[in-house]
PDB file of C-alpha atoms in Angstrom:
ATOM      1  CA  GLN C 193     -57.711-135.824 -83.183  1.00 92.00           C
ATOM      2  CA  VAL C 194     -55.778-138.816 -84.665  1.00 95.00           C
ATOM      3  CA  GLN C 195     -56.862-142.070 -83.571  1.00 97.00           C
ATOM      4  CA  LEU C 196     -56.003-145.686 -84.442  1.00 98.00           C
ATOM      5  CA  VAL C 197     -58.298-148.670 -82.812  1.00 98.00           C
ATOM      6  CA  GLU C 198     -56.921-152.218 -83.326  1.00 98.00           C
ATOM      7  CA  SER C 199     -59.378-154.983 -82.898  1.00 98.00           C
ATOM      8  CA  GLY C 200     -59.902-158.691 -83.820  1.00 97.00           C
ATOM      9  CA  GLY C 201     -57.084-160.517 -81.663  1.00 97.00           C
ATOM     10  CA  GLY C 202     -57.576-163.323 -79.661  1.00 97.00           C
ATOM     11  CA  VAL C 203     -56.527-166.970 -79.004  1.00 98.00           C
ATOM     12  CA  VAL C 204     -55.955-169.217 -82.351  1.00 98.00           C
ATOM     13  CA  GLN C 205     -54.395-172.848 -82.765  1.00 97.00           C
ATOM     14  CA  PRO C 206     -51.102-173.254 -84.576  1.00 97.00           C
ATOM     15  CA  GLY C 207     -51.508-173.384 -88.517  1.00 97.00           C
ATOM     16  CA  ARG C 208     -54.940-171.476 -88.483  1.00 98.00           C
ATOM     17  CA  SER C 209     -55.801-167.815 -89.588  1.00 98.00           C
ATOM     18  CA  LEU C 210     -56.555-164.660 -88.183  1.00 98.00           C
ATOM     19  CA  ARG C 211     -57.252-161.276 -89.225  1.00 98.00           C
ATOM     20  CA  VAL C 212     -56.954-158.076 -87.351  1.00 98.00           C
ATOM     21  CA  SER C 213     -58.294-154.864 -88.068  1.00 98.00           C
ATOM     22  CA  CYS C 214     -57.067-151.114 -87.543  1.00 98.00           C
ATOM     23  CA  SER C 215     -59.949-148.520 -87.431  1.00 98.00           C
ATOM     24  CA  VAL C 216     -58.659-145.045 -88.142  1.00 97.00           C
ATOM     25  CA  SER C 217     -60.062-141.478 -87.413  1.00 97.00           C
ATOM     26  CA  GLY C 218     -58.681-138.104 -87.719  1.00 95.00           C
ATOM     27  CA  PHE C 219     -57.091-138.692 -90.915  1.00 94.00           C
ATOM     28  CA  THR C 220     -57.382-140.036 -94.185  1.00 94.00           C
ATOM     29  CA  LEU C 221     -55.831-143.604 -95.346  1.00 96.00           C
ATOM     30  CA  ALA C 222     -55.632-141.739 -98.693  1.00 94.00           C
ATOM     31  CA  SER C 223     -52.925-139.285 -97.618  1.00 94.00           C
ATOM     32  CA  TYR C 224     -50.915-141.862 -94.832  1.00 95.00           C
ATOM     33  CA  GLY C 225     -49.416-145.199 -95.194  1.00 95.00           C
ATOM     34  CA  VAL C 226     -49.974-147.344 -92.236  1.00 97.00           C
ATOM     35  CA  HIS C 227     -47.837-149.722 -90.461  1.00 98.00           C
ATOM     36  CA  TRP C 228     -48.207-152.869 -88.331  1.00 98.00           C
ATOM     37  CA  VAL C 229     -45.690-153.353 -85.495  1.00 98.00           C
ATOM     38  CA  ARG C 230     -45.619-156.387 -82.909  1.00 98.00           C
ATOM     39  CA  GLN C 231     -44.371-157.001 -79.469  1.00 98.00           C
ATOM     40  CA  ALA C 232     -43.913-160.412 -78.477  1.00 98.00           C
ATOM     41  CA  PRO C 233     -44.252-160.914 -74.629  1.00 97.00           C
ATOM     42  CA  GLY C 234     -41.347-159.596 -72.531  1.00 95.00           C
ATOM     43  CA  LYS C 235     -39.668-158.676 -75.854  1.00 97.00           C
ATOM     44  CA  GLY C 236     -38.742-155.227 -78.192  1.00 97.00           C
ATOM     45  CA  LEU C 237     -40.595-153.957 -81.150  1.00 98.00           C
ATOM     46  CA  GLU C 238     -40.496-155.483 -84.478  1.00 98.00           C
ATOM     47  CA  TRP C 239     -41.854-153.919 -87.760  1.00 98.00           C
ATOM     48  CA  VAL C 240     -44.274-156.510 -89.609  1.00 98.00           C
ATOM     49  CA  SER C 241     -45.961-154.649 -92.592  1.00 98.00           C
ATOM     50  CA  VAL C 242     -46.797-151.303 -94.467  1.00 98.00           C
ATOM     51  CA  ILE C 243     -49.382-150.105 -96.949  1.00 97.00           C
ATOM     52  CA  SER C 244     -48.444-147.163 -98.685  1.00 95.00           C
ATOM     53  CA  TYR C 245     -50.857-143.692 -98.849  1.00 94.00           C
ATOM     54  CA  ASP C 246     -52.146-144.896-102.452  1.00 93.00           C
ATOM     55  CA  GLY C 247     -52.611-148.309-101.556  1.00 94.00           C
ATOM     56  CA  TYR C 248     -49.842-149.644-104.283  1.00 94.00           C
ATOM     57  CA  ASN C 249     -46.863-150.690-102.373  1.00 95.00           C
ATOM     58  CA  LYS C 250     -47.069-153.337 -99.380  1.00 98.00           C
ATOM     59  CA  ASN C 251     -43.967-154.595 -97.635  1.00 97.00           C
ATOM     60  CA  TYR C 252     -43.286-157.305 -95.159  1.00 98.00           C
ATOM     61  CA  ALA C 253     -40.834-158.363 -92.481  1.00 97.00           C
ATOM     62  CA  ASP C 254     -39.028-161.603 -93.666  1.00 97.00           C
ATOM     63  CA  SER C 255     -40.224-163.514 -91.004  1.00 97.00           C
ATOM     64  CA  VAL C 256     -44.056-162.859 -92.308  1.00 98.00           C
ATOM     65  CA  GLN C 257     -43.527-162.788 -96.115  1.00 97.00           C
ATOM     66  CA  GLY C 258     -45.895-165.112 -97.825  1.00 97.00           C
ATOM     67  CA  ARG C 259     -47.973-165.671 -94.891  1.00 98.00           C
ATOM     68  CA  PHE C 260     -49.439-162.145 -93.883  1.00 98.00           C
ATOM     69  CA  THR C 261     -51.139-160.066 -96.287  1.00 98.00           C
ATOM     70  CA  ILE C 262     -52.058-156.253 -95.287  1.00 98.00           C
ATOM     71  CA  SER C 263     -54.911-154.559 -96.966  1.00 98.00           C
ATOM     72  CA  ARG C 264     -57.182-151.286 -96.645  1.00 98.00           C
ATOM     73  CA  ASP C 265     -60.526-150.206 -97.264  1.00 97.00           C
ATOM     74  CA  VAL C 266     -60.504-146.602 -97.563  1.00 96.00           C
ATOM     75  CA  SER C 267     -64.286-145.868 -97.491  1.00 96.00           C
ATOM     76  CA  LYS C 268     -64.239-147.658 -94.079  1.00 97.00           C
ATOM     77  CA  ASN C 269     -61.257-146.039 -92.677  1.00 97.00           C
ATOM     78  CA  THR C 270     -59.920-149.555 -91.902  1.00 98.00           C
ATOM     79  CA  VAL C 271     -56.303-151.346 -92.381  1.00 98.00           C
ATOM     80  CA  TYR C 272     -56.530-155.096 -92.372  1.00 98.00           C
ATOM     81  CA  LEU C 273     -53.659-157.708 -91.718  1.00 98.00           C
ATOM     82  CA  GLU C 274     -54.490-161.224 -92.591  1.00 98.00           C
ATOM     83  CA  MET C 275     -52.501-163.704 -91.205  1.00 98.00           C
ATOM     84  CA  ASN C 276     -52.119-167.185 -92.399  1.00 98.00           C
ATOM     85  CA  SER C 277     -49.995-170.570 -90.895  1.00 98.00           C
ATOM     86  CA  LEU C 278     -49.764-168.834 -87.779  1.00 98.00           C
ATOM     87  CA  THR C 279     -46.881-170.123 -85.360  1.00 98.00           C
ATOM     88  CA  VAL C 280     -46.410-169.772 -81.942  1.00 98.00           C
ATOM     89  CA  ASP C 281     -43.469-167.440 -82.649  1.00 98.00           C
ATOM     90  CA  ASP C 282     -46.349-164.684 -84.116  1.00 98.00           C
ATOM     91  CA  THR C 283     -47.909-164.594 -80.201  1.00 98.00           C
ATOM     92  CA  ALA C 284     -47.521-160.797 -79.885  1.00 98.00           C
ATOM     93  CA  VAL C 285     -49.542-157.597 -79.450  1.00 98.00           C
ATOM     94  CA  TYR C 286     -50.004-156.012 -82.755  1.00 98.00           C
ATOM     95  CA  TYR C 287     -50.104-152.179 -83.199  1.00 98.00           C
ATOM     96  CA  CYS C 288     -51.210-150.223 -86.093  1.00 98.00           C
ATOM     97  CA  VAL C 289     -48.990-147.081 -86.720  1.00 98.00           C
ATOM     98  CA  ARG C 290     -49.624-144.324 -88.801  1.00 97.00           C
ATOM     99  CA  ASP C 291     -46.566-143.312 -91.226  1.00 93.00           C
ATOM    100  CA  PRO C 292     -45.443-139.892 -89.877  1.00 91.00           C
ATOM    101  CA  ALA C 293     -45.395-138.370 -93.562  1.00 90.00           C
ATOM    102  CA  GLY C 294     -48.590-137.243 -95.373  1.00 88.00           C
ATOM    103  CA  CYS C 295     -48.492-137.706 -99.392  1.00 89.00           C
ATOM    104  CA  SER C 296     -50.545-136.386-102.321  1.00 86.00           C
ATOM    105  CA  ASP C 297     -49.944-137.326-105.647  1.00 84.00           C
ATOM    106  CA  GLY C 298     -46.412-138.649-104.928  1.00 82.00           C
ATOM    107  CA  VAL C 299     -45.124-135.747-103.163  1.00 87.00           C
ATOM    108  CA  CYS C 300     -44.790-136.617 -99.338  1.00 87.00           C
ATOM    109  CA  SER C 301     -44.415-133.980 -96.133  1.00 88.00           C
ATOM    110  CA  VAL C 302     -41.822-133.654 -93.911  1.00 84.00           C
ATOM    111  CA  PRO C 303     -42.569-136.263 -91.413  1.00 86.00           C
ATOM    112  CA  GLY C 304     -44.200-135.152 -88.152  1.00 87.00           C
ATOM    113  CA  GLY C 305     -45.639-137.257 -85.281  1.00 89.00           C
ATOM    114  CA  VAL C 306     -46.017-141.134 -84.915  1.00 93.00           C
ATOM    115  CA  TYR C 307     -49.416-142.060 -83.711  1.00 95.00           C
ATOM    116  CA  TRP C 308     -49.967-145.520 -82.221  1.00 97.00           C
ATOM    117  CA  GLY C 309     -52.985-147.591 -81.496  1.00 97.00           C
ATOM    118  CA  GLN C 310     -53.543-149.333 -78.206  1.00 97.00           C
ATOM    119  CA  GLY C 311     -52.545-152.785 -79.505  1.00 98.00           C
ATOM    120  CA  THR C 312     -54.426-155.970 -80.077  1.00 98.00           C
ATOM    121  CA  LEU C 313     -53.129-159.334 -78.351  1.00 98.00           C
ATOM    122  CA  VAL C 314     -52.754-162.363 -80.915  1.00 98.00           C
ATOM    123  CA  SER C 315     -51.980-165.562 -79.256  1.00 98.00           C
ATOM    124  CA  VAL C 316     -51.043-168.715 -80.939  1.00 98.00           C
ATOM    125  CA  SER C 317     -51.349-171.737 -78.813  1.00 96.00           C
ATOM    126  CA  SER C 318     -52.683-175.274 -78.980  1.00 92.00           C
TER     127      SER C 318
ATOM    128  CA  GLU T 148     -31.251-152.943 -92.789  1.00 95.00           C
ATOM    129  CA  VAL T 149     -30.626-149.966 -90.245  1.00 97.00           C
ATOM    130  CA  VAL T 150     -29.570-151.416 -87.109  1.00 98.00           C
ATOM    131  CA  MET T 151     -30.340-149.240 -84.108  1.00 98.00           C
ATOM    132  CA  THR T 152     -28.271-149.821 -80.944  1.00 98.00           C
ATOM    133  CA  GLN T 153     -29.085-148.534 -77.483  1.00 98.00           C
ATOM    134  CA  SER T 154     -26.893-148.076 -74.456  1.00 95.00           C
ATOM    135  CA  PRO T 155     -27.244-148.809 -71.958  1.00 96.00           C
ATOM    136  CA  ALA T 156     -29.485-151.930 -71.499  1.00 97.00           C
ATOM    137  CA  PHE T 157     -30.258-150.661 -68.065  1.00 97.00           C
ATOM    138  CA  LEU T 158     -29.707-147.800 -66.127  1.00 97.00           C
ATOM    139  CA  SER T 159     -30.430-147.247 -62.476  1.00 95.00           C
ATOM    140  CA  VAL T 160     -31.263-144.044 -61.465  1.00 94.00           C
ATOM    141  CA  SER T 161     -32.337-142.025 -58.104  1.00 94.00           C
ATOM    142  CA  PRO T 162     -35.195-139.611 -58.493  1.00 94.00           C
ATOM    143  CA  GLY T 163     -34.871-136.341 -59.388  1.00 95.00           C
ATOM    144  CA  GLU T 164     -31.373-137.122 -60.986  1.00 96.00           C
ATOM    145  CA  ARG T 165     -30.482-136.836 -64.462  1.00 96.00           C
ATOM    146  CA  ALA T 166     -30.709-139.719 -66.965  1.00 96.00           C
ATOM    147  CA  THR T 167     -28.788-140.156 -70.303  1.00 98.00           C
ATOM    148  CA  LEU T 168     -30.072-142.760 -72.937  1.00 98.00           C
ATOM    149  CA  SER T 169     -28.001-143.111 -76.316  1.00 98.00           C
ATOM    150  CA  CYS T 170     -28.951-144.569 -79.617  1.00 98.00           C
ATOM    151  CA  ARG T 171     -26.651-145.340 -82.363  1.00 98.00           C
ATOM    152  CA  ALA T 172     -27.646-146.303 -86.067  1.00 98.00           C
ATOM    153  CA  SER T 173     -25.577-148.181 -88.273  1.00 98.00           C
ATOM    154  CA  GLN T 174     -26.266-145.989 -91.469  1.00 97.00           C
ATOM    155  CA  ARG T 175     -27.187-141.966 -91.468  1.00 97.00           C
ATOM    156  CA  VAL T 176     -30.908-141.587 -90.665  1.00 96.00           C
ATOM    157  CA  SER T 177     -30.788-137.874 -90.702  1.00 95.00           C
ATOM    158  CA  THR T 178     -33.272-136.737 -88.069  1.00 95.00           C
ATOM    159  CA  ASN T 179     -35.887-139.183 -88.581  1.00 95.00           C
ATOM    160  CA  LEU T 180     -35.705-140.391 -85.518  1.00 97.00           C
ATOM    161  CA  ALA T 181     -38.481-141.082 -82.513  1.00 97.00           C
ATOM    162  CA  TRP T 182     -38.191-142.077 -78.899  1.00 98.00           C
ATOM    163  CA  TYR T 183     -40.986-144.008 -77.004  1.00 98.00           C
ATOM    164  CA  GLN T 184     -41.750-144.511 -73.349  1.00 98.00           C
ATOM    165  CA  GLN T 185     -43.203-148.123 -72.746  1.00 98.00           C
ATOM    166  CA  ARG T 186     -44.715-148.619 -69.374  1.00 97.00           C
ATOM    167  CA  PRO T 187     -45.734-152.182 -68.431  1.00 94.00           C
ATOM    168  CA  GLY T 188     -49.072-153.278 -70.017  1.00 93.00           C
ATOM    169  CA  GLN T 189     -48.878-150.088 -72.113  1.00 96.00           C
ATOM    170  CA  ALA T 190     -48.439-149.048 -75.905  1.00 97.00           C
ATOM    171  CA  PRO T 191     -45.525-147.213 -76.549  1.00 97.00           C
ATOM    172  CA  ARG T 192     -45.983-143.489 -75.929  1.00 97.00           C
ATOM    173  CA  LEU T 193     -44.229-141.106 -78.311  1.00 97.00           C
ATOM    174  CA  LEU T 194     -42.107-138.641 -76.623  1.00 97.00           C
ATOM    175  CA  ILE T 195     -39.694-137.152 -79.491  1.00 97.00           C
ATOM    176  CA  TYR T 196     -39.624-137.173 -82.962  1.00 96.00           C
ATOM    177  CA  GLY T 197     -37.430-135.503 -85.260  1.00 95.00           C
ATOM    178  CA  ALA T 198     -34.956-136.223 -83.394  1.00 97.00           C
ATOM    179  CA  SER T 199     -35.739-133.372 -81.125  1.00 97.00           C
ATOM    180  CA  THR T 200     -39.583-132.048 -81.134  1.00 96.00           C
ATOM    181  CA  ARG T 201     -41.347-132.880 -78.062  1.00 97.00           C
ATOM    182  CA  ALA T 202     -44.739-134.640 -78.851  1.00 95.00           C
ATOM    183  CA  THR T 203     -47.912-132.990 -77.853  1.00 93.00           C
ATOM    184  CA  GLY T 204     -48.028-133.071 -73.738  1.00 95.00           C
ATOM    185  CA  VAL T 205     -44.727-134.605 -73.119  1.00 97.00           C
ATOM    186  CA  PRO T 206     -43.136-132.616 -70.313  1.00 97.00           C
ATOM    187  CA  ALA T 207     -40.093-130.144 -70.818  1.00 97.00           C
ATOM    188  CA  ARG T 208     -37.926-132.796 -68.648  1.00 97.00           C
ATOM    189  CA  PHE T 209     -37.524-134.756 -71.451  1.00 98.00           C
ATOM    190  CA  SER T 210     -35.005-133.638 -74.638  1.00 98.00           C
ATOM    191  CA  GLY T 211     -34.087-134.933 -77.621  1.00 98.00           C
ATOM    192  CA  SER T 212     -30.501-134.292 -79.579  1.00 98.00           C
ATOM    193  CA  GLY T 213     -28.498-135.620 -82.282  1.00 97.00           C
ATOM    194  CA  SER T 214     -28.841-136.503 -86.243  1.00 97.00           C
ATOM    195  CA  GLY T 215     -26.968-138.833 -88.620  1.00 96.00           C
ATOM    196  CA  THR T 216     -26.053-141.811 -86.642  1.00 97.00           C
ATOM    197  CA  GLU T 217     -25.913-140.570 -82.909  1.00 98.00           C
ATOM    198  CA  PHE T 218     -28.730-139.454 -81.161  1.00 98.00           C
ATOM    199  CA  THR T 219     -29.543-138.980 -77.033  1.00 98.00           C
ATOM    200  CA  LEU T 220     -32.632-138.735 -74.867  1.00 98.00           C
ATOM    201  CA  THR T 221     -32.327-136.904 -71.647  1.00 98.00           C
ATOM    202  CA  ILE T 222     -34.481-136.851 -69.128  1.00 97.00           C
ATOM    203  CA  SER T 223     -33.295-133.789 -66.629  1.00 94.00           C
ATOM    204  CA  SER T 224     -34.866-134.951 -63.226  1.00 93.00           C
ATOM    205  CA  LEU T 225     -36.480-138.111 -62.952  1.00 95.00           C
ATOM    206  CA  GLN T 226     -39.978-138.253 -61.694  1.00 94.00           C
ATOM    207  CA  SER T 227     -41.588-141.666 -60.338  1.00 92.00           C
ATOM    208  CA  GLU T 228     -43.429-142.083 -63.436  1.00 94.00           C
ATOM    209  CA  ASP T 229     -40.501-141.938 -65.819  1.00 96.00           C
ATOM    210  CA  PHE T 230     -39.328-145.540 -64.497  1.00 93.00           C
ATOM    211  CA  ALA T 231     -39.887-147.514 -67.640  1.00 97.00           C
ATOM    212  CA  VAL T 232     -38.673-148.844 -71.083  1.00 98.00           C
ATOM    213  CA  TYR T 233     -37.518-146.507 -73.664  1.00 98.00           C
ATOM    214  CA  TYR T 234     -37.023-147.408 -77.208  1.00 98.00           C
ATOM    215  CA  CYS T 235     -35.539-145.476 -80.563  1.00 98.00           C
ATOM    216  CA  HIS T 236     -36.806-145.976 -83.689  1.00 98.00           C
ATOM    217  CA  GLN T 237     -35.900-145.027 -87.336  1.00 97.00           C
ATOM    218  CA  TYR T 238     -38.318-144.218 -89.929  1.00 95.00           C
ATOM    219  CA  ASP T 239     -35.654-142.816 -92.321  1.00 94.00           C
ATOM    220  CA  ASN T 240     -34.548-145.725 -94.382  1.00 91.00           C
ATOM    221  CA  TRP T 241     -37.254-148.272 -95.038  1.00 89.00           C
ATOM    222  CA  PRO T 242     -39.124-150.933 -95.238  1.00 92.00           C
ATOM    223  CA  PRO T 243     -38.280-152.164 -92.690  1.00 94.00           C
ATOM    224  CA  TRP T 244     -38.635-149.534 -89.767  1.00 96.00           C
ATOM    225  CA  THR T 245     -35.989-150.529 -86.987  1.00 97.00           C
ATOM    226  CA  PHE T 246     -36.098-150.083 -83.203  1.00 98.00           C
ATOM    227  CA  GLY T 247     -33.804-150.178 -80.996  1.00 98.00           C
ATOM    228  CA  GLN T 248     -33.784-153.021 -78.103  1.00 98.00           C
ATOM    229  CA  GLY T 249     -34.637-150.577 -75.385  1.00 98.00           C
ATOM    230  CA  THR T 250     -33.246-149.392 -72.321  1.00 98.00           C
ATOM    231  CA  LYS T 251     -34.795-149.678 -68.979  1.00 98.00           C
ATOM    232  CA  VAL T 252     -34.748-147.088 -66.504  1.00 97.00           C
ATOM    233  CA  GLU T 253     -34.782-148.498 -62.941  1.00 95.00           C
ATOM    234  CA  ILE T 254     -35.079-146.947 -59.752  1.00 88.00           C
ATOM    235  CA  LYS T 255     -31.656-146.703 -57.769  1.00 86.00           C
TER     236      LYS T 255
END
C-alpha cells in the first residue's frame, strides 16, 4: 500500500540548515508529484513546496522561496527538502504528501486519494 | 491563490447529534476538495476526497457534498472519537495548495 515516511527532523539553531527526507513505497516518484506541508505548533496547515512527477517543475511558498530546495532521487524512492537560513517561524511538523493525480508522458489521471506521512518535527531554537 | 474559509471555527455538539461543517472557496475548485480529521499529536487523516468520496476505512457517518465554491462535511451521529479538528483542502488551482483554517468539534 501507499506509504510515506519522513525523517531528519530535529532541533537546529536559527540561521543553520537542515535536510528532511521522505521515503515512499507503494508507488513510483516517476508517476506522482510530492508536496511538503507544514504545521506550526497550535496552527493550521501550510503548503511549502512541490516537485512534479517528472522532476522538472518545483514550486515554493513565498515564505520559503530562496531558502528551501526540494529534490528527489527516484532510484532511492526518496524526496528531500533542504532548508537553509532557518528562523524560529520555520518551527513546525513537516509532512510529505503524495499528489492525488498520477501522470505519465504529460497526461494526468483524475485525482484520487491524498496520502500523507506521519510528519517530522523541525524545531528552530537557540 | 484560492482562499478557503471554514465555518464555524468552533462547533459544540452532543454525542449522537449531527454536525455540519462548511467550507467556501474564493474561486471555483470543481470537486477537487478533500476533508481531513486531525486529533492532537496526530497527522491529518483523509476522510473525503473528490468532495464526496469516502477514503478507505472511513465510517459511513461521514459524508461530503458540494462543488464549485461551497462544500459541506456532515457527521451524521457524533461518536466520542470524532471530537477533533477538521480541515478542508483544495487541490484544483495550485500552486499553492490551500487549506481552511479548521473547525474544532467539541463535546457539548
